[in-house]
CSV table of C-alpha atoms and ligand atoms in Angstrom, one decimal:
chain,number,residue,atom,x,y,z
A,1,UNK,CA,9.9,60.8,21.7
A,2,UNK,CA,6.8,59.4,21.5
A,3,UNK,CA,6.6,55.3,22.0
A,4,UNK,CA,5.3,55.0,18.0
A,5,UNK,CA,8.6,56.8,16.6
A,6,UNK,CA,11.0,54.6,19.0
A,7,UNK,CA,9.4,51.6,17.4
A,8,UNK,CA,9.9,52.9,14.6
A,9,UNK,CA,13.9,53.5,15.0
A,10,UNK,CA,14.1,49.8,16.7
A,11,UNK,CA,12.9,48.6,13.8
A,12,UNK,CA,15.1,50.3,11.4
A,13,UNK,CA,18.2,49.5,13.6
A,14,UNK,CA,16.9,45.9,13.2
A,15,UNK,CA,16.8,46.1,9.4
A,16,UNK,CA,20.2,47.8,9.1
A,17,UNK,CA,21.4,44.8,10.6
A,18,UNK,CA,22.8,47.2,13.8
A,19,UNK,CA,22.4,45.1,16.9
A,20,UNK,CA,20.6,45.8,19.7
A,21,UNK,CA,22.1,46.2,22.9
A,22,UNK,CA,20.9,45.7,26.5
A,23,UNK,CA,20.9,49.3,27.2
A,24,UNK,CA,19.0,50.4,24.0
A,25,UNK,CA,15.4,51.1,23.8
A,26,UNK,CA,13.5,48.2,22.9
A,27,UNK,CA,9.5,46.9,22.0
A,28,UNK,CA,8.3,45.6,25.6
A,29,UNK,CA,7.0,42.6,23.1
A,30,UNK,CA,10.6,42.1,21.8
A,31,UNK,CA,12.1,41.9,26.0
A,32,UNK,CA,9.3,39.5,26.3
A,33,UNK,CA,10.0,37.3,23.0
A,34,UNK,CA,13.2,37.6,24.0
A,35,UNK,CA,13.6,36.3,27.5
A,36,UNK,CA,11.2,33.6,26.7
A,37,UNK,CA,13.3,31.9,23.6
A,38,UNK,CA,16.8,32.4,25.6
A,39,UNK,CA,15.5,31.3,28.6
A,40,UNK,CA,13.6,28.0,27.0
A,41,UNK,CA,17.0,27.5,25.0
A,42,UNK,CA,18.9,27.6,28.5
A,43,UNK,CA,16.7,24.9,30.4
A,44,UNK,CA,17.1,22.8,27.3
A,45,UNK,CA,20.6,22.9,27.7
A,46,UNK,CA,20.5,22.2,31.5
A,47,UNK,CA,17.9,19.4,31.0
A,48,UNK,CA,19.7,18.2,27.8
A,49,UNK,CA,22.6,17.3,30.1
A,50,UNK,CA,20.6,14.6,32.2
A,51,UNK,CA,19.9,12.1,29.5
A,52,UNK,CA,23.5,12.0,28.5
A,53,UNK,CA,24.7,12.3,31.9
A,54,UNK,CA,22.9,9.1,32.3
A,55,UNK,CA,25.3,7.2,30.3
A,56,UNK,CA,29.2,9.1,31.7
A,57,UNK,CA,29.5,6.2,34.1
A,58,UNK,CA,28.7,3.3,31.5
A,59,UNK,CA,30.7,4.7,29.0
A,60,UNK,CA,32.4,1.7,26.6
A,61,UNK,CA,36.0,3.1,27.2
A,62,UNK,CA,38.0,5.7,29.1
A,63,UNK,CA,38.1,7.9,25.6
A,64,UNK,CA,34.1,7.7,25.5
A,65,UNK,CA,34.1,8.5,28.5
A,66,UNK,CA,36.5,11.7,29.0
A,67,UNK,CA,34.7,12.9,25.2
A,68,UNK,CA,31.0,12.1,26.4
A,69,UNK,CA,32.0,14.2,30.3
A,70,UNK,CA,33.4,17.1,28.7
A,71,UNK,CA,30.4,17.2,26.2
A,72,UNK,CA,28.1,17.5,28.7
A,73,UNK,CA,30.1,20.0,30.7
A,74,UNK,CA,30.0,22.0,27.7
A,75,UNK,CA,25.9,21.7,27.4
A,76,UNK,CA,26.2,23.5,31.3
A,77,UNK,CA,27.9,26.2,29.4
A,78,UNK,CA,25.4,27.0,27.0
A,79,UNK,CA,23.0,27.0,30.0
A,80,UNK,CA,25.3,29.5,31.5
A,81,UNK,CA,25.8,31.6,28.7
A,82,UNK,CA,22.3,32.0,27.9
A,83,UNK,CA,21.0,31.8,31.3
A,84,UNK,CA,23.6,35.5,31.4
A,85,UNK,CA,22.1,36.7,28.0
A,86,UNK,CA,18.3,36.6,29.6
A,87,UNK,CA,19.4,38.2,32.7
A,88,UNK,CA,20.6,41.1,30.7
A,89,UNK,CA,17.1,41.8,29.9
A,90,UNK,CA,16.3,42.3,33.6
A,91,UNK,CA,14.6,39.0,34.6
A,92,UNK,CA,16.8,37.1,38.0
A,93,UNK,CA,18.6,33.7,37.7
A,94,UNK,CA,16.4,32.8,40.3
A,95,UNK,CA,12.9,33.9,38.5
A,96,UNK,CA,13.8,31.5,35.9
A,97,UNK,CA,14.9,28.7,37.4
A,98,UNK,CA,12.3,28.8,39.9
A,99,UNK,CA,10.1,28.6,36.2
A,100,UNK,CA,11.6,25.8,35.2
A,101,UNK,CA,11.1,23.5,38.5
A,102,UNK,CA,7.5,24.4,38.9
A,103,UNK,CA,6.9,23.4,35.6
A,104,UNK,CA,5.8,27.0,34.1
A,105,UNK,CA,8.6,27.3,31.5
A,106,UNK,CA,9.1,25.0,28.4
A,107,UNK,CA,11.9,23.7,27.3
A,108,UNK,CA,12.9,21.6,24.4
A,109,UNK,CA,10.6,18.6,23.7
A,110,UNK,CA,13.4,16.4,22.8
A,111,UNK,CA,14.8,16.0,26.1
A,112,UNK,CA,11.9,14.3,27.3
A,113,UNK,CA,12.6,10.8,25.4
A,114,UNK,CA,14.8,8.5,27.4
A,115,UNK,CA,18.7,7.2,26.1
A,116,UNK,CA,18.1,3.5,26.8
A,117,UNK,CA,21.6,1.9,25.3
A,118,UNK,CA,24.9,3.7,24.4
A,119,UNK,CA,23.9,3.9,20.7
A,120,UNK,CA,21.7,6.6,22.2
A,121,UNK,CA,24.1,8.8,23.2
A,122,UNK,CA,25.4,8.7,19.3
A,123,UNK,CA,22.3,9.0,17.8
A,124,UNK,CA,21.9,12.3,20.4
A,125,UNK,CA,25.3,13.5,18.9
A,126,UNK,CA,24.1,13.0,15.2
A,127,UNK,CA,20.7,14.0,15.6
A,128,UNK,CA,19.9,16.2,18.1
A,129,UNK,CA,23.3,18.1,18.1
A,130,UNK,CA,22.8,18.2,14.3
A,131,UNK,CA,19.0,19.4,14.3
A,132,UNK,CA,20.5,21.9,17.1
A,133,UNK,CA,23.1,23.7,15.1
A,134,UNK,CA,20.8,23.6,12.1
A,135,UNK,CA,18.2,25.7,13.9
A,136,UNK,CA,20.9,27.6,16.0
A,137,UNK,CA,23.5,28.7,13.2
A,138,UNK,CA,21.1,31.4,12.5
A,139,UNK,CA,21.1,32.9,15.9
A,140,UNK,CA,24.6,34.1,15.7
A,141,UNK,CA,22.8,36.7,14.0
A,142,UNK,CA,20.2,37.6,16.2
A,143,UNK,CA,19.2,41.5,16.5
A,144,UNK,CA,20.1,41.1,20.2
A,145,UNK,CA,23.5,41.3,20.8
A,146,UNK,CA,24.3,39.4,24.0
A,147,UNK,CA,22.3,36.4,22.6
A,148,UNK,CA,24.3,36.4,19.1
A,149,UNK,CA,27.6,36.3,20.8
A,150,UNK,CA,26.6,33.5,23.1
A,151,UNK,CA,25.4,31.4,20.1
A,152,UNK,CA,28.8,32.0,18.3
A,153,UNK,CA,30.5,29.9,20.8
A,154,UNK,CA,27.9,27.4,21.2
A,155,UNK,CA,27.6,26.8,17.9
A,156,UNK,CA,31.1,25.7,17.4
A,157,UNK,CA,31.4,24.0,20.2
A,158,UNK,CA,27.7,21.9,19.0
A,159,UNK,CA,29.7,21.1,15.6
A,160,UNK,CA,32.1,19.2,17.7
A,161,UNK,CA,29.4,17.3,19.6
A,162,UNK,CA,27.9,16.9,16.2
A,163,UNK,CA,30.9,14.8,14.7
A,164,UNK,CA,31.9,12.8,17.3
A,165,UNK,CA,28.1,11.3,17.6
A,166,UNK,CA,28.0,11.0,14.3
A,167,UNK,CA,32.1,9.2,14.6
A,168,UNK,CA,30.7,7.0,17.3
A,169,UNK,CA,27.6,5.8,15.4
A,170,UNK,CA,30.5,5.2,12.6
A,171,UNK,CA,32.4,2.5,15.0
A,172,UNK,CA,29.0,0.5,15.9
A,173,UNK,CA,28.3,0.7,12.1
A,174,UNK,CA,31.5,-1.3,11.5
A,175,UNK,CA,31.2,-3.7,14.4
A,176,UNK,CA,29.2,-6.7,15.5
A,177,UNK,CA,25.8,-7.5,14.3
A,178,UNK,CA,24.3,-6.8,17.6
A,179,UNK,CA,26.0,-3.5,17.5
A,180,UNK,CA,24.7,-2.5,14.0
A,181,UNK,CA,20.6,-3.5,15.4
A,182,UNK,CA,21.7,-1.2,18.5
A,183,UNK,CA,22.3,1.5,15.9
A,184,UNK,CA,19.5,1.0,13.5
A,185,UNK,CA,17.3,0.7,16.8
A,186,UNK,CA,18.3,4.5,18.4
A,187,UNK,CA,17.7,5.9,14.7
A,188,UNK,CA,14.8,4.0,14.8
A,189,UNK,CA,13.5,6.2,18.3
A,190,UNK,CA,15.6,9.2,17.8
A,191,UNK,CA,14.3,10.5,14.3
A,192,UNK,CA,11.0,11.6,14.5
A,193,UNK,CA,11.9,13.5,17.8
A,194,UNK,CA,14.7,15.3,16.0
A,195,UNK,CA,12.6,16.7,13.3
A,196,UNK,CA,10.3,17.9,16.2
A,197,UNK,CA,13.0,19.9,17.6
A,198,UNK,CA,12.1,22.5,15.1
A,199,UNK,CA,8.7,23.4,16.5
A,200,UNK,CA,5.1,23.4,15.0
A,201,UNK,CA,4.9,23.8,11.2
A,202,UNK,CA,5.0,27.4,10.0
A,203,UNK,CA,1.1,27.7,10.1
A,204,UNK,CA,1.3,26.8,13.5
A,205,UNK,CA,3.8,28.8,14.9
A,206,UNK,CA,2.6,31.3,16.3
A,207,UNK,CA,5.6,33.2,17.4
A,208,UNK,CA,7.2,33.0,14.6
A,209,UNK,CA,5.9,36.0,11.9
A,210,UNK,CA,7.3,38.7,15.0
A,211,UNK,CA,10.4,37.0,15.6
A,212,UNK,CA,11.1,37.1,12.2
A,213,UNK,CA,10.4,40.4,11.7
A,214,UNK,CA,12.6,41.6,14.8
A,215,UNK,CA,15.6,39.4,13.2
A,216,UNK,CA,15.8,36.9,16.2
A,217,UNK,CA,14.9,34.0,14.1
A,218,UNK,CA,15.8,34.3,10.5
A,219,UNK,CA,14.2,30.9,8.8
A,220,UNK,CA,11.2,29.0,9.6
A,221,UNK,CA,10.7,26.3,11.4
A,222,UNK,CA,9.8,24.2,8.7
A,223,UNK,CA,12.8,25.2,6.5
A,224,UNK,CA,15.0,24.4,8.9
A,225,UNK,CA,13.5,21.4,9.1
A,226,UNK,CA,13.7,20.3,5.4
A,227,UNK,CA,17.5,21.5,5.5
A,228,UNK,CA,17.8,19.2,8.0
A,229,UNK,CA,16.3,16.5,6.5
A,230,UNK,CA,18.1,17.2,3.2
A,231,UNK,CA,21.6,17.5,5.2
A,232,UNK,CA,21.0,13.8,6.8
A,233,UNK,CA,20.0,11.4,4.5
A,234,UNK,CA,23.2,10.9,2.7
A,235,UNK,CA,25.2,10.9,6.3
A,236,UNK,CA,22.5,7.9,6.9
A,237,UNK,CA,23.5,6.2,4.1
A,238,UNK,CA,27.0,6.3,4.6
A,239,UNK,CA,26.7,4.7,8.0
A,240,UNK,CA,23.9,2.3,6.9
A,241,UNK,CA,21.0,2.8,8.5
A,242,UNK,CA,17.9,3.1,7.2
A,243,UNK,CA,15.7,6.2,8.3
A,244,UNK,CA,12.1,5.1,9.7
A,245,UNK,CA,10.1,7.4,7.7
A,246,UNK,CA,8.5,5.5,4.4
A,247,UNK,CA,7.4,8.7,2.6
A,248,UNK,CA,11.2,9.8,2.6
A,249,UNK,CA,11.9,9.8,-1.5
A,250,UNK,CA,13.9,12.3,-2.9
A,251,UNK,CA,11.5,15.2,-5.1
A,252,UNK,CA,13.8,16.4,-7.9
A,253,UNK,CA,11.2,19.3,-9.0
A,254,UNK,CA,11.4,20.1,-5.2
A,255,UNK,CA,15.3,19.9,-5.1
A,256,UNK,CA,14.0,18.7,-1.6
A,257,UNK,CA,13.7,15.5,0.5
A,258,UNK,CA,9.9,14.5,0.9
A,259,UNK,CA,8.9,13.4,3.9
A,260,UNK,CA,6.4,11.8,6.1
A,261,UNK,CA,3.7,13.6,8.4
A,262,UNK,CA,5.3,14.4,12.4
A,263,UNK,CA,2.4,12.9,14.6
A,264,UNK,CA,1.4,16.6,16.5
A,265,UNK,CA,-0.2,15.0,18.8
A,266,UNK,CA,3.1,13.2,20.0
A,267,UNK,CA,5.0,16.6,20.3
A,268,UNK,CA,2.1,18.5,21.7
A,269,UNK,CA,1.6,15.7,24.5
A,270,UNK,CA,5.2,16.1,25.1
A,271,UNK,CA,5.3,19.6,25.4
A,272,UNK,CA,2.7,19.9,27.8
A,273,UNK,CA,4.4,17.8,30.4
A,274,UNK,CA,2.7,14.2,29.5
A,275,UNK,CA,6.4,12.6,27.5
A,276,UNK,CA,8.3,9.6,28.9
A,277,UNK,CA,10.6,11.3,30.9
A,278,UNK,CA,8.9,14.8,31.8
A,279,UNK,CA,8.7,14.2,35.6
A,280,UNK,CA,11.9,12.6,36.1
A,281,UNK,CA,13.9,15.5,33.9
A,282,UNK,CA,11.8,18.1,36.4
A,283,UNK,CA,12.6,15.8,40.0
A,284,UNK,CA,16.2,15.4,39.1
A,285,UNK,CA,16.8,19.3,38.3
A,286,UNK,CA,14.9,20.5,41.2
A,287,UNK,CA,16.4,17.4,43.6
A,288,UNK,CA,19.7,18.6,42.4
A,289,UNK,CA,18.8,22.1,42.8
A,290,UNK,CA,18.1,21.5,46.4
A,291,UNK,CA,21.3,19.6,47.3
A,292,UNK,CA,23.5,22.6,45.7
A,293,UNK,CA,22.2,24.7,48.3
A,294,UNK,CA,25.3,24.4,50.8
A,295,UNK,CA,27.1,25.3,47.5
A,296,UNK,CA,25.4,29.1,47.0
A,297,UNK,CA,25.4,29.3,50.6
A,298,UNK,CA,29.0,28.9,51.3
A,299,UNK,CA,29.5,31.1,48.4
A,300,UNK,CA,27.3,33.9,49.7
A,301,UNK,CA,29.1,33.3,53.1
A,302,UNK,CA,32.6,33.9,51.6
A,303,UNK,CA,31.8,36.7,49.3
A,304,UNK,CA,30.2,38.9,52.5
A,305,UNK,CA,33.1,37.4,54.4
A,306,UNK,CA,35.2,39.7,51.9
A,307,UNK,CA,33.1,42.3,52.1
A,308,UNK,CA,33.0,42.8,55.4
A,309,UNK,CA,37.0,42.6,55.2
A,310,UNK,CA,36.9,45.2,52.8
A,311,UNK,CA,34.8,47.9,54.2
B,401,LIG,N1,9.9,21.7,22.5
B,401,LIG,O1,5.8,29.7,17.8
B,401,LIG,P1,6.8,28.6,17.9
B,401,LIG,C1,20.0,21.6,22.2
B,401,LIG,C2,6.9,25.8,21.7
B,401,LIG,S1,19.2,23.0,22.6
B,401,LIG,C3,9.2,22.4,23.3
B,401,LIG,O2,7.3,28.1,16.6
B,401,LIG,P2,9.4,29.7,18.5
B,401,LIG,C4,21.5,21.5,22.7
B,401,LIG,C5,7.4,27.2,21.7
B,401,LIG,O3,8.2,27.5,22.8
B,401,LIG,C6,17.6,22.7,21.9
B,401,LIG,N2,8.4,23.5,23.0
B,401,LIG,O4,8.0,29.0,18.9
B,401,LIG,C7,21.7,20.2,23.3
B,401,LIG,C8,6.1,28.0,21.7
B,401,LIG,O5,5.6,28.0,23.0
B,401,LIG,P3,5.5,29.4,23.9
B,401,LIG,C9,16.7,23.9,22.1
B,401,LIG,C10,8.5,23.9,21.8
B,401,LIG,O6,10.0,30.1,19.7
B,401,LIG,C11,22.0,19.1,22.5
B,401,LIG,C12,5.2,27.0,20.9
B,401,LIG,O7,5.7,25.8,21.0
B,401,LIG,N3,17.0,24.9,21.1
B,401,LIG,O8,19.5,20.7,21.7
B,401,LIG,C13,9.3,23.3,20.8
B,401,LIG,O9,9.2,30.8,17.4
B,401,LIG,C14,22.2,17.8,23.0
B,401,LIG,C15,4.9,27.5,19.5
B,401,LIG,O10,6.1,27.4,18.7
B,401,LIG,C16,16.6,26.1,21.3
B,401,LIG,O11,15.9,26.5,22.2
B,401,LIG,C17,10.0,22.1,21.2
B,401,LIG,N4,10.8,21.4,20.3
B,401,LIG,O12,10.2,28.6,17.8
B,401,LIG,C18,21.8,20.0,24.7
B,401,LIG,C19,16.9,27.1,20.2
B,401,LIG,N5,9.2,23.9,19.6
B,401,LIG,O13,6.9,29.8,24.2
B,401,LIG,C20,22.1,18.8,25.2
B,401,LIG,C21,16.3,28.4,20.3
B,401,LIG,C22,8.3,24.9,19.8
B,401,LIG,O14,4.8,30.4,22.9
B,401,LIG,C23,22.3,17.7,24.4
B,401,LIG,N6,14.9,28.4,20.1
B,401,LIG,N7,7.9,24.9,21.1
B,401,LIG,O15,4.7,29.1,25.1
B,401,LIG,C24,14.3,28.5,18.9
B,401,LIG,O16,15.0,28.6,17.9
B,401,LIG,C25,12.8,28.6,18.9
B,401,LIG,O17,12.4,28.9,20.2
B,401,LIG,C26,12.2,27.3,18.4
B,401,LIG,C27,10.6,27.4,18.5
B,401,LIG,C28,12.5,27.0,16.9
B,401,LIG,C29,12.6,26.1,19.3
């Protein structure tokens, strides 16, 4: 079959909504697409664990503490997970990883920013768990099977993270004075990152018009963004804080939040390595990486150990 009428029956697999599976034919451009969004999703997850790692051994209580631990383990999961879904697409663990410490592969933007008080680690709940599942819900029902059924999970499990960031924000909200300025004060920092989470606007994006069309992303960046927007303003009113954005007036022939303009040049700088936090997120995954290796080397020891019993 020539390559014309394959893409051909790819894309009318895609548009009957049949997923595609790792053995199937598929677009060269749609392997590439595809690696390159799991694989940046999976180092976001890995690097999302080190600013709230930061914080598991000054947690407030032994409850905090036990939530925020097995949070984070869970973010190692998604890394896992997806790190599994890429590999079925027939790039190595070790190919991407070694992407991520020298610096060639993205990953997300928001990780970047730094969690300086424990209201941070709400406010990363709230927000960044919230934008997350907001931009990820759709990717249960990506065209690529072994990616969908990895988002299923992580999506529930990001609903939990989701409430009880947005619970803990809810305690400081009720307490002391200097508790409700450390809450206004992480909104304050952690907003305008959020909404950045979602990418360039559409005219911007440049991967976005194939991704849609292959059914791996099924809304746009910037109307995922608005839901989101939409979606948190009345959870910021009920805990009291205001939302640093001036422009933010609710458009009733929009049936949409307005909002302020995200400063570009902020996100772009970020993205390309020049954030708060870039070269310590990098050091302390590849320093880690390092002192793991007595880890995969014992492992690969044992398991040809067993071979070596078994032949
Ligand atoms: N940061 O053409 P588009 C989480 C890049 S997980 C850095 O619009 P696309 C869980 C983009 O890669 C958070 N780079 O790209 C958690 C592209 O560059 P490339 C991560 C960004 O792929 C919570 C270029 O800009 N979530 O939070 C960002 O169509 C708490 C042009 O952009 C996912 O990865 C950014 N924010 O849309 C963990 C979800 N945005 O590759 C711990 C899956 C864009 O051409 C604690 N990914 N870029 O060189 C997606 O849905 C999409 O990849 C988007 C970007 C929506 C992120």
């Amino acid at each position: 079959m020539s390559i014309t009428n394959q893409e051909a029956l790819f894309q009318q697999r895609v548009d009957q909504e049949i997923k595609i599976e790792a053995r199937d034919w598929m677009p060269e451009e749609y392997r590439k697409t595809l690696i390159r969004q799991i694989s940046q999703h999976a180092h976001s997850e890995i690097v999302g664990m080190l600013p709230e790692g930061n914080w598991i051994t000054r947690a407030p209580n032994l409850i905090r503490k036990l939530i925020l631990i097995a949070k984070v383990q869970d973010e190692a999961g998604h890394g896992l997970y997806l790190y599994s879904a890429a590999e079925t697409l027939g790039v190595s663990r070790d190919e991407l990883i070694d992407q991520l410490h020298t610096g060639k592969a993205k990953y997300s933007s928001i990780f970047n920013y730094p969690t300086l008080t424990w209201a941070d680690i709400g406010a990363v709940g709230w927000l960044v768990d919230g934008a997350a599942i907001m931009n990820q819900v759709m990717l249960c029902r990506a065209s690529y099977g072994p990616y969908a059924r990895a988002m299923v999970r992580i999506c529930k499990e990001e609903s939990f993270h989701q409430r009880q960031g947005y619970e803990s924000l809810m305690v400081l909200s009720k307490g002391t004075e200097e508790q409700k300025a450390m809450l206004q004060d992480a909104v304050n920092r952690w907003w305008w990152p959020s909404l950045m989470m979602f990418g360039p606007s559409d005219s911007e994006s440049t991967n976005s018009e194939k991704s849609m069309l292959w059914k791996i992303k099924r809304q746009s960046n910037d109307d995922l963004r608005q839901r989101f927007v939409d979606a948190t303003v009345d959870q910021a009113k009920l805990l009291g804080v205001t939302l640093p954005d001036p422009h933010l007036k609710w458009n009733e022939a929009r049936g949409h939040y307005d909002f302020g303009e995200i400063d570009w040049n902020e996100f772009w700088n970020v993205v390309k390595g020049n954030g708060m936090c870039n070269k310590e997120r990098l050091q302390a995954r590849v320093k880690a990486h390092e002192e793991g290796q007595w880890v995969r080397d014992a492992a690969m020891a044992y398991s040809e150990k067993k071979k070596k019993k078994a032949a």
